[in-house]
């Protein structure tokens, strides 16, 4: 009985070891846009795009990603852990609420006036996403900027 159990465990480790070729590939942050705007906050969302070549999933967590609007730090993204699907391309949402009073502060006034005339703002995501599987961790650097149109 012990030999069978040992044989099954050995076989499982060989299969798992051979099936984890590499960490999922981070392809960037796409589709950054304003998804909601109220008197108290503006919600901005971007999609972190990944491709997992492995038959084993894992877990991704975005924690401490800073969001800059027109060069000024406005908020920090923290998220729940996301299950990584095996052998698939997938996205995780990077959504953040930015208080409107921080956008309209004196520090941001110059960039805001320019944005009102051009109807565009620069949104930058900067930080790390953590991938974990079987006690192994990998970090992905996020440094993506996109100019998005705003509706006035």
mmCIF file of C-alpha atoms in Angstrom:
data_model
loop_
_atom_site.group_PDB
_atom_site.id
_atom_site.type_symbol
_atom_site.label_atom_id
_atom_site.label_comp_id
_atom_site.label_asym_id
_atom_site.label_seq_id
_atom_site.Cartn_x
_atom_site.Cartn_y
_atom_site.Cartn_z
ATOM 1 C CA UNK A 1 0.000 0.000 0.000
ATOM 2 C CA UNK A 2 2.800 2.433 0.877
ATOM 3 C CA UNK A 3 4.605 1.588 -2.369
ATOM 4 C CA UNK A 4 1.473 2.363 -4.402
ATOM 5 C CA UNK A 5 0.989 5.672 -2.614
ATOM 6 C CA UNK A 6 4.637 6.573 -3.107
ATOM 7 C CA UNK A 7 4.436 5.605 -6.784
ATOM 8 C CA UNK A 8 1.295 7.716 -7.313
ATOM 9 C CA UNK A 9 2.854 10.733 -5.557
ATOM 10 C CA UNK A 10 6.061 10.405 -7.587
ATOM 11 C CA UNK A 11 4.069 10.185 -10.814
ATOM 12 C CA UNK A 12 1.994 13.236 -9.805
ATOM 13 C CA UNK A 13 5.103 15.315 -9.071
ATOM 14 C CA UNK A 14 6.635 14.338 -12.427
ATOM 15 C CA UNK A 15 3.477 15.345 -14.296
ATOM 16 C CA UNK A 16 3.128 18.608 -12.375
ATOM 17 C CA UNK A 17 6.835 19.409 -12.716
ATOM 18 C CA UNK A 18 6.771 18.840 -16.450
ATOM 19 C CA UNK A 19 3.568 20.765 -16.966
ATOM 20 C CA UNK A 20 4.778 24.025 -15.376
ATOM 21 C CA UNK A 21 6.895 25.324 -18.225
ATOM 22 C CA UNK A 22 7.062 28.946 -17.206
ATOM 23 C CA UNK A 23 5.167 31.699 -15.451
ATOM 24 C CA UNK A 24 2.186 33.230 -17.243
ATOM 25 C CA UNK A 25 3.229 35.898 -19.725
ATOM 26 C CA UNK A 26 2.219 39.473 -18.849
ATOM 27 C CA UNK A 27 1.171 41.255 -22.044
ATOM 28 C CA UNK A 28 0.363 44.695 -20.650
ATOM 29 C CA UNK A 29 -2.562 46.788 -19.470
ATOM 30 C CA UNK A 30 -5.230 47.458 -22.111
ATOM 31 C CA UNK A 31 -8.621 49.143 -22.341
ATOM 32 C CA UNK A 32 -7.930 51.862 -19.776
ATOM 33 C CA UNK A 33 -11.073 53.972 -19.587
ATOM 34 C CA UNK A 34 -13.383 55.976 -17.352
ATOM 35 C CA UNK A 35 -16.310 53.681 -16.577
ATOM 36 C CA UNK A 36 -18.229 55.929 -14.180
ATOM 37 C CA UNK A 37 -18.162 59.550 -13.116
ATOM 38 C CA UNK A 38 -20.132 61.111 -10.255
ATOM 39 C CA UNK A 39 -19.849 64.238 -8.110
ATOM 40 C CA UNK A 40 -17.744 62.368 -5.531
ATOM 41 C CA UNK A 41 -15.529 60.039 -7.586
ATOM 42 C CA UNK A 42 -14.365 58.905 -11.002
ATOM 43 C CA UNK A 43 -13.937 55.170 -11.625
ATOM 44 C CA UNK A 44 -11.138 54.151 -13.975
ATOM 45 C CA UNK A 45 -10.627 50.569 -15.148
ATOM 46 C CA UNK A 46 -7.879 48.832 -17.067
ATOM 47 C CA UNK A 47 -7.411 45.164 -17.967
ATOM 48 C CA UNK A 48 -4.113 43.417 -17.180
ATOM 49 C CA UNK A 49 -3.695 40.876 -20.006
ATOM 50 C CA UNK A 50 -1.928 37.535 -19.410
ATOM 51 C CA UNK A 51 -1.365 34.270 -21.272
ATOM 52 C CA UNK A 52 -0.791 31.072 -19.278
ATOM 53 C CA UNK A 53 0.986 28.325 -21.295
ATOM 54 C CA UNK A 54 0.781 25.810 -18.411
ATOM 55 C CA UNK A 55 -1.721 23.062 -17.639
ATOM 56 C CA UNK A 56 -1.618 24.270 -14.029
ATOM 57 C CA UNK A 57 -3.283 27.537 -12.974
ATOM 58 C CA UNK A 58 -2.208 29.479 -9.927
ATOM 59 C CA UNK A 59 -3.161 32.761 -8.358
ATOM 60 C CA UNK A 60 -2.567 36.407 -9.280
ATOM 61 C CA UNK A 61 -2.921 39.399 -7.002
ATOM 62 C CA UNK A 62 -2.591 43.068 -7.859
ATOM 63 C CA UNK A 63 -1.676 44.938 -4.722
ATOM 64 C CA UNK A 64 -0.260 48.422 -4.369
ATOM 65 C CA UNK A 65 -0.445 49.432 -8.034
ATOM 66 C CA UNK A 66 -0.410 53.220 -8.111
ATOM 67 C CA UNK A 67 -2.630 55.129 -10.534
ATOM 68 C CA UNK A 68 -1.440 58.479 -11.856
ATOM 69 C CA UNK A 69 -3.612 60.992 -13.723
ATOM 70 C CA UNK A 70 -1.696 63.575 -15.748
ATOM 71 C CA UNK A 71 1.471 62.699 -13.804
ATOM 72 C CA UNK A 72 -0.061 63.058 -10.333
ATOM 73 C CA UNK A 73 -0.576 60.050 -8.056
ATOM 74 C CA UNK A 74 -4.304 59.720 -7.396
ATOM 75 C CA UNK A 75 -5.044 56.264 -5.986
ATOM 76 C CA UNK A 76 -3.786 52.741 -5.334
ATOM 77 C CA UNK A 77 -5.276 49.532 -6.748
ATOM 78 C CA UNK A 78 -5.629 46.589 -4.409
ATOM 79 C CA UNK A 79 -7.541 43.507 -5.462
ATOM 80 C CA UNK A 80 -8.738 40.114 -4.408
ATOM 81 C CA UNK A 81 -6.730 37.127 -5.611
ATOM 82 C CA UNK A 82 -7.646 35.869 -9.081
ATOM 83 C CA UNK A 83 -7.554 32.237 -10.128
ATOM 84 C CA UNK A 84 -5.316 31.741 -13.155
ATOM 85 C CA UNK A 85 -6.926 29.487 -15.777
ATOM 86 C CA UNK A 86 -4.743 26.785 -17.341
ATOM 87 C CA UNK A 87 -3.675 27.123 -20.981
ATOM 88 C CA UNK A 88 -5.627 30.329 -21.614
ATOM 89 C CA UNK A 89 -5.338 33.999 -22.308
ATOM 90 C CA UNK A 90 -7.130 36.014 -19.609
ATOM 91 C CA UNK A 91 -7.463 39.455 -18.053
ATOM 92 C CA UNK A 92 -7.759 40.734 -14.517
ATOM 93 C CA UNK A 93 -9.516 44.057 -13.907
ATOM 94 C CA UNK A 94 -7.576 46.913 -12.348
ATOM 95 C CA UNK A 95 -10.384 49.190 -11.160
ATOM 96 C CA UNK A 96 -9.956 52.235 -8.963
ATOM 97 C CA UNK A 97 -12.161 55.019 -7.597
ATOM 98 C CA UNK A 98 -10.513 58.424 -7.594
ATOM 99 C CA UNK A 99 -12.097 61.142 -5.432
ATOM 100 C CA UNK A 100 -12.998 64.129 -7.587
ATOM 101 C CA UNK A 101 -11.682 66.559 -4.966
ATOM 102 C CA UNK A 102 -8.155 65.120 -5.471
ATOM 103 C CA UNK A 103 -8.406 65.713 -9.225
ATOM 104 C CA UNK A 104 -9.582 69.304 -8.704
ATOM 105 C CA UNK A 105 -6.913 70.217 -6.121
ATOM 106 C CA UNK A 106 -4.509 73.140 -6.660
ATOM 107 C CA UNK A 107 -1.662 70.671 -7.338
ATOM 108 C CA UNK A 108 -3.460 69.314 -10.412
ATOM 109 C CA UNK A 109 -4.999 72.524 -11.746
ATOM 110 C CA UNK A 110 -2.556 73.048 -14.651
ATOM 111 C CA UNK A 111 -2.952 69.515 -15.967
ATOM 112 C CA UNK A 112 -6.712 69.668 -15.457
ATOM 113 C CA UNK A 113 -7.086 72.851 -17.523
ATOM 114 C CA UNK A 114 -5.056 71.278 -20.330
ATOM 115 C CA UNK A 115 -7.240 68.170 -20.135
ATOM 116 C CA UNK A 116 -10.436 70.231 -20.346
ATOM 117 C CA UNK A 117 -9.278 71.805 -23.615
ATOM 118 C CA UNK A 118 -7.942 68.600 -25.179
ATOM 119 C CA UNK A 119 -10.686 66.363 -23.667
ATOM 120 C CA UNK A 120 -7.960 63.809 -22.878
ATOM 121 C CA UNK A 121 -6.123 62.649 -19.754
ATOM 122 C CA UNK A 122 -3.046 60.499 -19.291
ATOM 123 C CA UNK A 123 -3.642 57.534 -16.970
ATOM 124 C CA UNK A 124 -0.674 55.515 -15.747
ATOM 125 C CA UNK A 125 -0.681 52.225 -13.811
ATOM 126 C CA UNK A 126 2.603 51.506 -11.994
ATOM 127 C CA UNK A 127 3.417 48.717 -9.536
ATOM 128 C CA UNK A 128 3.583 44.918 -9.296
ATOM 129 C CA UNK A 129 1.297 41.929 -9.843
ATOM 130 C CA UNK A 130 2.185 38.758 -7.919
ATOM 131 C CA UNK A 131 1.780 35.224 -9.339
ATOM 132 C CA UNK A 132 1.812 32.258 -6.943
ATOM 133 C CA UNK A 133 1.675 28.521 -7.586
ATOM 134 C CA UNK A 134 2.860 25.663 -5.305
ATOM 135 C CA UNK A 135 4.863 28.030 -3.080
ATOM 136 C CA UNK A 136 6.637 29.579 -6.093
ATOM 137 C CA UNK A 137 6.180 33.350 -6.629
ATOM 138 C CA UNK A 138 6.866 35.592 -9.573
ATOM 139 C CA UNK A 139 6.435 39.362 -9.837
ATOM 140 C CA UNK A 140 5.347 41.305 -12.918
ATOM 141 C CA UNK A 141 6.253 44.962 -13.230
ATOM 142 C CA UNK A 142 3.369 47.101 -14.431
ATOM 143 C CA UNK A 143 4.258 50.450 -16.004
ATOM 144 C CA UNK A 144 1.597 51.341 -18.570
ATOM 145 C CA UNK A 145 0.351 54.746 -19.651
ATOM 146 C CA UNK A 146 -2.596 55.426 -21.903
ATOM 147 C CA UNK A 147 -4.208 58.659 -23.049
ATOM 148 C CA UNK A 148 -7.962 58.379 -22.733
ATOM 149 C CA UNK A 149 -10.767 60.631 -23.920
ATOM 150 C CA UNK A 150 -13.006 62.218 -21.344
ATOM 151 C CA UNK A 151 -16.591 63.333 -21.822
ATOM 152 C CA UNK A 152 -17.485 66.770 -20.604
#
